[in-house]
mmCIF file of C-alpha atoms in Angstrom:
data_model
loop_
_atom_site.group_PDB
_atom_site.id
_atom_site.type_symbol
_atom_site.label_atom_id
_atom_site.label_comp_id
_atom_site.label_asym_id
_atom_site.label_seq_id
_atom_site.Cartn_x
_atom_site.Cartn_y
_atom_site.Cartn_z
ATOM 1 C CA MET A 1 -3.358 11.947 -13.913
ATOM 2 C CA ARG A 2 -4.781 14.326 -11.326
ATOM 3 C CA GLN A 3 -2.449 15.373 -8.522
ATOM 4 C CA HIS A 4 -3.709 14.725 -4.993
ATOM 5 C CA ASN A 5 -1.598 17.184 -3.039
ATOM 6 C CA ARG A 6 -3.669 17.452 0.140
ATOM 7 C CA ILE A 7 -3.585 13.750 0.898
ATOM 8 C CA CYS A 8 -3.693 10.435 -0.892
ATOM 9 C CA ALA A 9 -3.292 6.779 -0.070
ATOM 10 C CA GLU A 10 -0.961 4.996 -2.461
ATOM 11 C CA ILE A 11 -1.792 1.294 -2.744
ATOM 12 C CA ASP A 12 0.882 -1.032 -4.103
ATOM 13 C CA LEU A 13 -0.989 -3.796 -5.950
ATOM 14 C CA ASP A 14 2.273 -5.683 -6.453
ATOM 15 C CA ALA A 15 2.619 -5.836 -2.660
ATOM 16 C CA VAL A 16 -0.873 -7.335 -2.332
ATOM 17 C CA LEU A 17 -0.018 -10.008 -4.886
ATOM 18 C CA TYR A 18 3.357 -10.622 -3.213
ATOM 19 C CA ASN A 19 1.612 -11.158 0.141
ATOM 20 C CA MET A 20 -0.840 -13.602 -1.426
ATOM 21 C CA GLU A 21 2.061 -15.518 -2.957
ATOM 22 C CA GLN A 22 3.857 -15.680 0.389
ATOM 23 C CA MET A 23 0.747 -17.134 2.026
ATOM 24 C CA LYS A 24 0.288 -19.570 -0.838
ATOM 25 C CA ASP A 25 3.838 -20.811 -0.315
ATOM 26 C CA ARG A 26 3.002 -21.296 3.353
ATOM 27 C CA ILE A 27 -0.082 -23.470 2.849
ATOM 28 C CA GLY A 28 0.948 -25.339 -0.303
ATOM 29 C CA SER A 29 -0.621 -25.656 -3.706
ATOM 30 C CA ASP A 30 -3.736 -27.703 -2.951
ATOM 31 C CA ALA A 31 -5.829 -25.064 -1.146
ATOM 32 C CA ARG A 32 -7.431 -22.034 -2.722
ATOM 33 C CA PHE A 33 -7.893 -18.530 -1.393
ATOM 34 C CA MET A 34 -10.859 -16.398 -0.512
ATOM 35 C CA ALA A 35 -9.569 -12.819 -0.456
ATOM 36 C CA VAL A 36 -11.344 -10.882 2.288
ATOM 37 C CA VAL A 37 -12.153 -7.399 0.968
ATOM 38 C CA LYS A 38 -14.739 -6.192 3.477
ATOM 39 C CA THR A 39 -14.760 -2.546 4.597
ATOM 40 C CA ASP A 40 -13.589 -1.558 1.121
ATOM 41 C CA GLY A 41 -10.652 -3.928 1.227
ATOM 42 C CA TYR A 42 -9.625 -2.872 4.748
ATOM 43 C CA GLY A 43 -9.510 0.699 3.476
ATOM 44 C CA HIS A 44 -7.325 -0.194 0.478
ATOM 45 C CA GLY A 45 -10.071 -0.295 -2.172
ATOM 46 C CA ALA A 46 -12.024 -3.491 -2.784
ATOM 47 C CA VAL A 47 -12.777 -2.980 -6.477
ATOM 48 C CA PRO A 48 -9.210 -2.363 -7.753
ATOM 49 C CA ILE A 49 -7.854 -5.183 -5.600
ATOM 50 C CA THR A 50 -10.443 -7.732 -6.712
ATOM 51 C CA LYS A 51 -9.985 -6.713 -10.344
ATOM 52 C CA MET A 52 -6.275 -7.400 -9.960
ATOM 53 C CA LEU A 53 -6.953 -10.778 -8.302
ATOM 54 C CA GLU A 54 -9.511 -11.910 -10.907
ATOM 55 C CA SER A 55 -6.745 -13.409 -13.058
ATOM 56 C CA VAL A 56 -4.967 -15.183 -10.171
ATOM 57 C CA PRO A 57 -5.837 -18.884 -10.544
ATOM 58 C CA TYR A 58 -5.556 -19.862 -6.869
ATOM 59 C CA VAL A 59 -7.958 -17.096 -5.776
ATOM 60 C CA TRP A 60 -11.368 -18.801 -5.647
ATOM 61 C CA GLY A 61 -13.350 -15.712 -4.755
ATOM 62 C CA TYR A 62 -13.916 -12.910 -2.278
ATOM 63 C CA ALA A 63 -15.509 -12.336 1.120
ATOM 64 C CA VAL A 64 -17.288 -9.179 2.259
ATOM 65 C CA ALA A 65 -19.267 -8.152 5.332
ATOM 66 C CA CYS A 66 -22.633 -7.161 3.877
ATOM 67 C CA LEU A 67 -24.732 -7.430 0.739
ATOM 68 C CA GLU A 68 -24.055 -3.833 -0.297
ATOM 69 C CA GLU A 69 -20.335 -4.596 -0.530
ATOM 70 C CA ALA A 70 -21.025 -7.729 -2.573
ATOM 71 C CA VAL A 71 -23.296 -5.905 -5.016
ATOM 72 C CA GLN A 72 -20.634 -3.233 -5.507
ATOM 73 C CA LEU A 73 -18.186 -5.897 -6.661
ATOM 74 C CA LYS A 74 -20.701 -7.520 -8.993
ATOM 75 C CA GLU A 75 -21.690 -4.171 -10.502
ATOM 76 C CA ASN A 76 -18.018 -3.496 -11.202
ATOM 77 C CA GLY A 77 -17.664 -6.651 -13.254
ATOM 78 C CA ILE A 78 -16.237 -9.073 -10.689
ATOM 79 C CA SER A 79 -17.045 -12.581 -11.907
ATOM 80 C CA LYS A 80 -15.594 -14.832 -9.205
ATOM 81 C CA PRO A 81 -17.827 -15.898 -6.288
ATOM 82 C CA VAL A 82 -18.536 -13.351 -3.554
ATOM 83 C CA LEU A 83 -19.501 -14.518 -0.054
ATOM 84 C CA VAL A 84 -21.258 -12.280 2.473
ATOM 85 C CA LEU A 85 -19.755 -13.182 5.854
ATOM 86 C CA GLY A 86 -22.422 -11.372 7.862
ATOM 87 C CA CYS A 87 -26.203 -11.310 7.837
ATOM 88 C CA VAL A 88 -28.180 -10.949 4.630
ATOM 89 C CA PHE A 89 -31.556 -9.549 5.656
ATOM 90 C CA PRO A 90 -34.874 -10.920 4.345
ATOM 91 C CA ASP A 91 -35.619 -7.852 2.235
ATOM 92 C CA GLN A 92 -32.290 -8.444 0.450
ATOM 93 C CA TYR A 93 -32.855 -12.070 -0.595
ATOM 94 C CA GLU A 94 -34.227 -11.141 -4.022
ATOM 95 C CA GLU A 95 -31.203 -8.984 -4.843
ATOM 96 C CA MET A 96 -28.764 -11.515 -3.386
ATOM 97 C CA ILE A 97 -30.026 -14.332 -5.597
ATOM 98 C CA ARG A 98 -30.373 -12.096 -8.640
ATOM 99 C CA TYR A 99 -26.673 -11.200 -8.380
ATOM 100 C CA ASN A 100 -25.672 -14.808 -7.575
ATOM 101 C CA ILE A 101 -24.114 -13.781 -4.271
ATOM 102 C CA ARG A 102 -23.262 -16.436 -1.678
ATOM 103 C CA PRO A 103 -24.892 -15.970 1.760
ATOM 104 C CA THR A 104 -23.645 -17.112 5.136
ATOM 105 C CA VAL A 105 -26.428 -19.315 6.547
ATOM 106 C CA TYR A 106 -26.767 -19.940 10.278
ATOM 107 C CA THR A 107 -30.473 -20.662 10.909
ATOM 108 C CA GLU A 108 -32.992 -22.984 9.273
ATOM 109 C CA GLU A 109 -35.488 -20.137 9.005
ATOM 110 C CA MET A 110 -33.252 -18.008 6.801
ATOM 111 C CA ALA A 111 -32.335 -21.050 4.716
ATOM 112 C CA LEU A 112 -36.004 -21.821 4.065
ATOM 113 C CA GLU A 113 -36.834 -18.245 3.053
ATOM 114 C CA MET A 114 -33.796 -18.054 0.769
ATOM 115 C CA SER A 115 -34.811 -21.353 -0.822
ATOM 116 C CA GLU A 116 -38.314 -20.024 -1.468
ATOM 117 C CA GLU A 117 -36.911 -16.923 -3.176
ATOM 118 C CA ALA A 118 -34.533 -19.053 -5.251
ATOM 119 C CA VAL A 119 -37.470 -21.192 -6.405
ATOM 120 C CA ARG A 120 -39.404 -18.046 -7.298
ATOM 121 C CA GLN A 121 -36.494 -16.821 -9.439
ATOM 122 C CA GLY A 122 -35.726 -20.252 -10.869
ATOM 123 C CA LYS A 123 -32.091 -20.015 -9.790
ATOM 124 C CA ASP A 124 -29.865 -22.008 -7.452
ATOM 125 C CA VAL A 125 -28.534 -20.368 -4.285
ATOM 126 C CA PHE A 126 -25.125 -21.403 -2.954
ATOM 127 C CA PHE A 127 -25.041 -21.614 0.849
ATOM 128 C CA HIS A 128 -21.974 -21.314 3.045
ATOM 129 C CA ILE A 129 -23.026 -22.620 6.437
ATOM 130 C CA LYS A 130 -21.405 -20.993 9.460
ATOM 131 C CA ILE A 131 -20.442 -23.077 12.496
ATOM 132 C CA ASP A 132 -19.787 -21.371 15.832
ATOM 133 C CA THR A 133 -16.915 -23.423 17.220
ATOM 134 C CA GLY A 134 -15.954 -20.815 19.805
ATOM 135 C CA MET A 135 -16.169 -17.296 18.393
ATOM 136 C CA GLY A 136 -19.555 -16.668 20.017
ATOM 137 C CA ARG A 137 -20.821 -14.490 17.192
ATOM 138 C CA ILE A 138 -23.062 -16.121 14.560
ATOM 139 C CA GLY A 139 -23.292 -19.732 13.494
ATOM 140 C CA PHE A 140 -24.824 -23.099 14.256
ATOM 141 C CA PRO A 141 -23.559 -24.397 17.611
ATOM 142 C CA VAL A 142 -21.560 -27.607 17.658
ATOM 143 C CA GLY A 143 -23.962 -30.493 18.291
ATOM 144 C CA GLU A 144 -26.247 -33.124 16.792
ATOM 145 C CA GLU A 145 -29.183 -30.719 16.457
ATOM 146 C CA SER A 146 -27.100 -28.496 14.207
ATOM 147 C CA VAL A 147 -26.121 -31.461 12.060
ATOM 148 C CA ASP A 148 -29.825 -32.325 11.758
ATOM 149 C CA SER A 149 -30.532 -28.748 10.649
ATOM 150 C CA ILE A 150 -27.732 -28.777 8.085
ATOM 151 C CA GLU A 151 -29.014 -32.052 6.651
ATOM 152 C CA ARG A 152 -32.525 -30.617 6.292
ATOM 153 C CA ILE A 153 -31.151 -27.437 4.720
ATOM 154 C CA SER A 154 -29.217 -29.464 2.157
ATOM 155 C CA ARG A 155 -32.501 -31.000 0.940
ATOM 156 C CA LEU A 156 -34.242 -27.673 0.310
ATOM 157 C CA PRO A 157 -35.154 -26.955 -3.305
ATOM 158 C CA ARG A 158 -32.713 -24.867 -5.341
ATOM 159 C CA VAL A 159 -30.137 -25.017 -2.512
ATOM 160 C CA ARG A 160 -26.482 -25.964 -2.959
ATOM 161 C CA THR A 161 -24.537 -26.476 0.281
ATOM 162 C CA GLU A 162 -21.361 -25.178 -1.286
ATOM 163 C CA GLY A 163 -19.401 -24.445 1.881
ATOM 164 C CA VAL A 164 -19.165 -25.008 5.623
ATOM 165 C CA PHE A 165 -16.858 -22.763 7.633
ATOM 166 C CA THR A 166 -15.920 -21.438 11.037
ATOM 167 C CA HIS A 167 -13.812 -18.578 12.357
ATOM 168 C CA PHE A 168 -10.915 -18.743 14.814
ATOM 169 C CA ALA A 169 -11.146 -16.369 17.781
ATOM 170 C CA LYS A 170 -7.601 -16.684 19.174
ATOM 171 C CA ALA A 171 -5.393 -17.940 16.352
ATOM 172 C CA ASP A 172 -3.261 -14.792 16.639
ATOM 173 C CA GLU A 173 -2.369 -15.468 20.289
ATOM 174 C CA THR A 174 0.713 -17.246 21.616
ATOM 175 C CA ASP A 175 -1.310 -19.914 23.435
ATOM 176 C CA LYS A 176 -2.781 -22.088 20.679
ATOM 177 C CA THR A 177 -4.889 -24.353 22.923
ATOM 178 C CA TYR A 178 -8.215 -22.654 22.190
ATOM 179 C CA THR A 179 -7.638 -22.665 18.433
ATOM 180 C CA ARG A 180 -6.905 -26.387 18.462
ATOM 181 C CA GLN A 181 -10.126 -26.954 20.427
ATOM 182 C CA GLN A 182 -12.043 -24.946 17.841
ATOM 183 C CA HIS A 183 -10.504 -26.978 15.047
ATOM 184 C CA ASP A 184 -11.388 -30.231 16.814
ATOM 185 C CA ASN A 185 -14.997 -29.018 17.026
ATOM 186 C CA PHE A 186 -14.951 -28.162 13.335
ATOM 187 C CA ILE A 187 -13.581 -31.590 12.416
ATOM 188 C CA TRP A 188 -16.350 -33.232 14.454
ATOM 189 C CA ILE A 189 -19.015 -31.257 12.574
ATOM 190 C CA LYS A 190 -17.361 -32.066 9.247
ATOM 191 C CA GLU A 191 -17.325 -35.790 10.021
ATOM 192 C CA GLN A 192 -20.979 -35.784 11.092
ATOM 193 C CA ILE A 193 -22.041 -33.924 7.941
ATOM 194 C CA GLU A 194 -20.154 -36.404 5.790
ATOM 195 C CA LYS A 195 -21.768 -39.343 7.621
ATOM 196 C CA ARG A 196 -25.190 -37.945 6.688
ATOM 197 C CA GLY A 197 -24.200 -37.944 3.035
ATOM 198 C CA VAL A 198 -24.458 -34.151 2.691
ATOM 199 C CA LYS A 199 -22.315 -33.001 -0.211
ATOM 200 C CA VAL A 200 -20.148 -29.973 0.620
ATOM 201 C CA GLN A 201 -17.568 -28.671 -1.823
ATOM 202 C CA TYR A 202 -15.555 -26.413 0.476
ATOM 203 C CA TYR A 203 -14.649 -26.575 4.150
ATOM 204 C CA ASP A 204 -12.622 -23.687 5.564
ATOM 205 C CA CYS A 205 -11.498 -22.235 8.872
ATOM 206 C CA ASP A 206 -8.064 -20.605 8.412
ATOM 207 C CA ASN A 207 -7.973 -16.815 8.599
ATOM 208 C CA SER A 208 -4.763 -14.758 8.254
ATOM 209 C CA ALA A 209 -3.451 -15.904 11.637
ATOM 210 C CA GLY A 210 -4.403 -19.484 10.806
ATOM 211 C CA ILE A 211 -2.573 -19.348 7.482
ATOM 212 C CA ILE A 212 0.571 -18.156 9.259
ATOM 213 C CA ASP A 213 0.505 -20.371 12.362
ATOM 214 C CA PHE A 214 -1.782 -23.275 11.351
ATOM 215 C CA PRO A 215 -1.142 -24.109 7.682
ATOM 216 C CA GLU A 216 -2.113 -27.720 8.428
ATOM 217 C CA MET A 217 -5.693 -26.528 9.103
ATOM 218 C CA LYS A 218 -6.152 -25.165 5.580
ATOM 219 C CA HIS A 219 -8.859 -27.601 4.343
ATOM 220 C CA ASP A 220 -10.266 -26.569 0.920
ATOM 221 C CA LEU A 221 -10.212 -22.775 1.203
ATOM 222 C CA VAL A 222 -8.396 -20.217 3.341
ATOM 223 C CA ARG A 223 -9.538 -16.660 4.027
ATOM 224 C CA ALA A 224 -6.782 -14.080 3.636
ATOM 225 C CA GLY A 225 -7.708 -10.756 5.209
ATOM 226 C CA ILE A 226 -5.338 -8.354 6.952
ATOM 227 C CA ALA A 227 -2.238 -10.251 5.817
ATOM 228 C CA ALA A 228 -3.102 -9.672 2.154
ATOM 229 C CA TYR A 229 -2.512 -5.975 2.776
ATOM 230 C CA GLY A 230 0.876 -6.551 4.384
ATOM 231 C CA MET A 231 -0.049 -6.366 8.056
ATOM 232 C CA TYR A 232 0.200 -9.106 10.651
ATOM 233 C CA PRO A 233 -2.855 -10.083 12.735
ATOM 234 C CA SER A 234 -0.837 -9.522 15.912
ATOM 235 C CA GLU A 235 2.698 -9.379 17.252
ATOM 236 C CA GLU A 236 2.303 -12.957 18.521
ATOM 237 C CA VAL A 237 2.122 -14.790 15.187
ATOM 238 C CA ASP A 238 5.241 -16.269 13.590
ATOM 239 C CA LYS A 239 6.321 -13.396 11.345
ATOM 240 C CA LYS A 240 9.256 -15.391 10.021
ATOM 241 C CA ALA A 241 6.870 -17.975 8.561
ATOM 242 C CA VAL A 242 5.312 -15.483 6.131
ATOM 243 C CA ARG A 243 7.134 -12.331 5.069
ATOM 244 C CA LEU A 244 4.685 -9.546 4.314
ATOM 245 C CA ARG A 245 5.044 -6.222 2.522
ATOM 246 C CA PRO A 246 2.805 -3.272 3.535
ATOM 247 C CA ALA A 247 0.663 -2.175 0.604
ATOM 248 C CA LEU A 248 -0.459 1.256 1.811
ATOM 249 C CA SER A 249 1.380 4.570 2.044
ATOM 250 C CA LEU A 250 -0.270 7.810 3.152
ATOM 251 C CA ILE A 251 1.137 10.968 1.584
ATOM 252 C CA SER A 252 0.490 14.691 2.059
ATOM 253 C CA HIS A 253 2.304 18.005 1.475
ATOM 254 C CA VAL A 254 3.314 20.957 3.625
ATOM 255 C CA THR A 255 0.930 23.913 3.337
ATOM 256 C CA PHE A 256 2.660 26.467 5.570
ATOM 257 C CA VAL A 257 5.950 26.968 7.417
ATOM 258 C CA LYS A 258 6.509 29.607 10.080
ATOM 259 C CA GLU A 259 8.853 30.546 12.882
ATOM 260 C CA VAL A 260 7.348 30.855 16.340
ATOM 261 C CA GLU A 261 8.788 32.443 19.447
ATOM 262 C CA GLN A 262 9.191 30.913 22.882
ATOM 263 C CA GLY A 263 5.811 30.829 24.642
ATOM 264 C CA THR A 264 3.748 30.403 21.462
ATOM 265 C CA ALA A 265 0.796 28.018 21.885
ATOM 266 C CA ILE A 266 -0.006 25.600 19.059
ATOM 267 C CA SER A 267 -3.485 24.322 18.109
ATOM 268 C CA TYR A 268 -6.727 23.970 20.095
ATOM 269 C CA GLY A 269 -6.421 24.249 23.843
ATOM 270 C CA GLY A 270 -2.777 25.289 23.696
ATOM 271 C CA THR A 271 -1.673 21.834 24.832
ATOM 272 C CA PHE A 272 1.745 22.495 23.302
ATOM 273 C CA VAL A 273 3.667 25.666 24.111
ATOM 274 C CA ALA A 274 7.044 26.353 22.488
ATOM 275 C CA GLN A 275 9.878 26.304 25.012
ATOM 276 C CA GLU A 276 12.205 28.008 22.557
ATOM 277 C CA LYS A 277 12.183 29.531 19.102
ATOM 278 C CA MET A 278 10.960 26.904 16.622
ATOM 279 C CA ARG A 279 10.020 26.276 13.005
ATOM 280 C CA VAL A 280 6.549 24.787 12.607
ATOM 281 C CA ALA A 281 4.953 23.262 9.492
ATOM 282 C CA THR A 282 1.236 22.761 8.884
ATOM 283 C CA ILE A 283 -0.044 19.514 7.331
ATOM 284 C CA PRO A 284 -3.548 19.588 5.711
ATOM 285 C CA VAL A 285 -4.786 16.331 7.251
ATOM 286 C CA GLY A 286 -6.887 15.671 10.329
ATOM 287 C CA TYR A 287 -9.319 13.412 12.106
ATOM 288 C CA GLY A 288 -11.871 14.217 9.400
ATOM 289 C CA ASP A 289 -9.689 11.998 7.218
ATOM 290 C CA GLY A 290 -9.486 9.284 9.854
ATOM 291 C CA TYR A 291 -6.079 10.429 11.102
ATOM 292 C CA PRO A 292 -6.641 10.022 14.845
ATOM 293 C CA ARG A 293 -6.926 12.990 17.184
ATOM 294 C CA SER A 294 -5.311 10.719 19.773
ATOM 295 C CA LEU A 295 -1.997 11.216 17.935
ATOM 296 C CA SER A 296 -1.959 14.769 19.329
ATOM 297 C CA ASN A 297 1.485 15.531 20.831
ATOM 298 C CA LYS A 298 2.475 11.887 20.145
ATOM 299 C CA GLY A 299 2.783 11.005 16.493
ATOM 300 C CA SER A 300 5.244 12.100 13.854
ATOM 301 C CA VAL A 301 5.588 12.335 10.086
ATOM 302 C CA LEU A 302 8.526 12.070 7.698
ATOM 303 C CA ILE A 303 9.773 15.125 5.803
ATOM 304 C CA HIS A 304 13.012 14.874 3.802
ATOM 305 C CA GLY A 305 13.497 11.457 5.418
ATOM 306 C CA LYS A 306 13.493 12.879 8.946
ATOM 307 C CA ARG A 307 10.939 12.686 11.747
ATOM 308 C CA ALA A 308 8.819 15.725 12.516
ATOM 309 C CA LYS A 309 6.869 15.445 15.773
ATOM 310 C CA ILE A 310 3.215 16.460 15.997
ATOM 311 C CA LEU A 311 2.747 19.620 18.063
ATOM 312 C CA GLY A 312 -0.523 20.155 19.905
ATOM 313 C CA ARG A 313 -3.880 18.713 18.992
ATOM 314 C CA VAL A 314 -4.730 17.139 15.664
ATOM 315 C CA CYS A 315 -7.594 19.234 14.244
ATOM 316 C CA MET A 316 -10.384 18.013 11.989
ATOM 317 C CA ASP A 317 -8.504 18.993 8.829
ATOM 318 C CA GLN A 318 -4.979 20.073 9.821
ATOM 319 C CA PHE A 319 -2.167 19.518 12.299
ATOM 320 C CA MET A 320 1.241 21.021 12.986
ATOM 321 C CA VAL A 321 4.706 19.465 13.242
ATOM 322 C CA ASP A 322 8.143 20.538 14.444
ATOM 323 C CA VAL A 323 10.560 21.100 11.532
ATOM 324 C CA THR A 324 13.195 23.012 13.507
ATOM 325 C CA ASP A 325 15.760 20.303 12.772
ATOM 326 C CA ILE A 326 14.687 19.780 9.154
ATOM 327 C CA PRO A 327 16.243 22.776 7.391
ATOM 328 C CA GLY A 328 14.826 23.828 4.060
ATOM 329 C CA THR A 329 11.296 22.622 4.769
ATOM 330 C CA ARG A 330 8.900 24.688 2.703
ATOM 331 C CA PHE A 331 5.481 24.868 1.057
ATOM 332 C CA MET A 332 4.599 21.750 -1.015
ATOM 333 C CA ASP A 333 7.306 19.525 0.447
ATOM 334 C CA ARG A 334 6.260 15.875 0.477
ATOM 335 C CA VAL A 335 5.069 14.492 3.823
ATOM 336 C CA VAL A 336 4.892 10.766 4.584
ATOM 337 C CA LEU A 337 2.312 9.927 7.226
ATOM 338 C CA ILE A 338 2.530 6.160 6.627
ATOM 339 C CA GLY A 339 5.317 4.552 4.643
ATOM 340 C CA GLU A 340 9.002 4.979 3.834
ATOM 341 C CA ASP A 341 11.082 8.092 3.289
ATOM 342 C CA GLY A 342 14.838 7.705 3.110
ATOM 343 C CA ASP A 343 16.032 5.244 5.726
ATOM 344 C CA ASP A 344 13.021 5.610 8.003
ATOM 345 C CA ARG A 345 9.513 4.180 7.953
ATOM 346 C CA ILE A 346 6.306 4.966 9.818
ATOM 347 C CA THR A 347 4.112 1.887 10.060
ATOM 348 C CA VAL A 348 0.409 1.467 10.644
ATOM 349 C CA GLU A 349 1.325 -0.546 13.740
ATOM 350 C CA GLU A 350 3.355 2.331 15.193
ATOM 351 C CA LEU A 351 0.514 4.812 14.742
ATOM 352 C CA SER A 352 -2.013 2.279 16.011
ATOM 353 C CA ASP A 353 -0.065 1.771 19.227
ATOM 354 C CA LEU A 354 0.330 5.516 19.769
ATOM 355 C CA SER A 355 -3.350 6.226 19.108
ATOM 356 C CA GLY A 356 -4.808 3.383 21.164
ATOM 357 C CA ARG A 357 -6.111 1.500 18.128
ATOM 358 C CA PHE A 358 -4.939 -1.602 16.330
ATOM 359 C CA ASN A 359 -3.865 -2.027 12.736
ATOM 360 C CA TYR A 360 -7.174 -3.392 11.393
ATOM 361 C CA GLU A 361 -9.101 -0.475 12.869
ATOM 362 C CA PHE A 362 -6.599 2.150 11.772
ATOM 363 C CA VAL A 363 -6.679 1.349 8.053
ATOM 364 C CA CYS A 364 -10.436 0.722 8.016
ATOM 365 C CA CYS A 365 -11.015 4.179 9.510
ATOM 366 C CA LEU A 366 -9.082 6.060 6.823
ATOM 367 C CA GLY A 367 -11.812 8.251 5.395
ATOM 368 C CA LYS A 368 -13.530 8.319 2.033
ATOM 369 C CA ARG A 369 -12.255 11.817 1.296
ATOM 370 C CA ILE A 370 -8.745 10.365 0.996
ATOM 371 C CA PRO A 371 -8.212 9.535 -2.694
ATOM 372 C CA ARG A 372 -6.759 6.084 -3.332
ATOM 373 C CA VAL A 373 -4.225 5.764 -6.144
ATOM 374 C CA TYR A 374 -2.739 2.474 -7.288
ATOM 375 C CA ARG A 375 0.739 1.379 -8.296
ATOM 376 C CA GLN A 376 1.526 -1.698 -10.351
ATOM 377 C CA GLY A 377 4.852 -2.528 -11.948
ATOM 378 C CA GLY A 378 6.259 0.635 -10.393
ATOM 379 C CA ASP A 379 3.801 2.888 -12.242
ATOM 380 C CA LEU A 380 0.756 4.793 -11.046
ATOM 381 C CA ILE A 381 -2.173 3.205 -12.871
ATOM 382 C CA SER A 382 -5.147 5.102 -11.411
#
């Protein structure tokens, strides 16, 4: 297997499965999962993760953000249902139906046009109808007019109203009042739809925060996103309820070690100047890889199990660290940017806080030029 010495992200597939199992234990055996793999599986790699989850019986299918992501899964042999959570545009309807991809539907106009394309192809299209219960993004508003629209949509030719769902805006916050109001709105819509005799197979509203803090709101499906990758939606959810294991490590190697004298400036702008004689190592990673420039003079890495502080500005492709107190550091030594080394660990959350981001954003911004390699059963498999 090719060595990736400059940088690589190691993804532990066993950790992803472990996290799914922990969430399953939380909600019980009667609900099924939609694994959210948008933005290339939150930067972890959507195709390898979905291929691993294909054989997991309680995983119903997958959710992505756009049609392009859905088509990528289908073209890589994924057979379980794939739902596009965002907008599918009119010029994409033909491809969407041809690949049997589920759209999120939130206007009658789009439903009608999708139905017409399904009739043209002689295939059924499976709608998941979005309800805006308080997110303020996309979706039918809560009210009788929306119920009327959903009833009319359900009667369109070649249409299956497979799902109705909403999204919680504040489930990861300590105050749960707003989430309960959203759920009450969702229940009202559900009851009105059922009164009209509209057949819906799946109702769902729980996201990662909902799974952790509101397992009673699971309905027929739950959507596991950030938690599947071993990260919590916020510091305010009940971490004791679901124990998660981070799936991603970010690894590099030292490319140069030098001694510098007092007064030596390091990196662009000379924002760090040595106050004494020091040993400095260069790491071949930068903001071109998605490693934030805002970690300049703030972040650290692990070398030989010890912390090495970033000196000066993070460049596009390199940055420097202080290895004065890490004797023996030399060319090709392993560097842990995210993950464990010895008794210490650098987490995505730590780097997110230091860089002014949050964990979702940090992993999604890890660049495409970072190779992803995968571990399963303790072995590197790709």
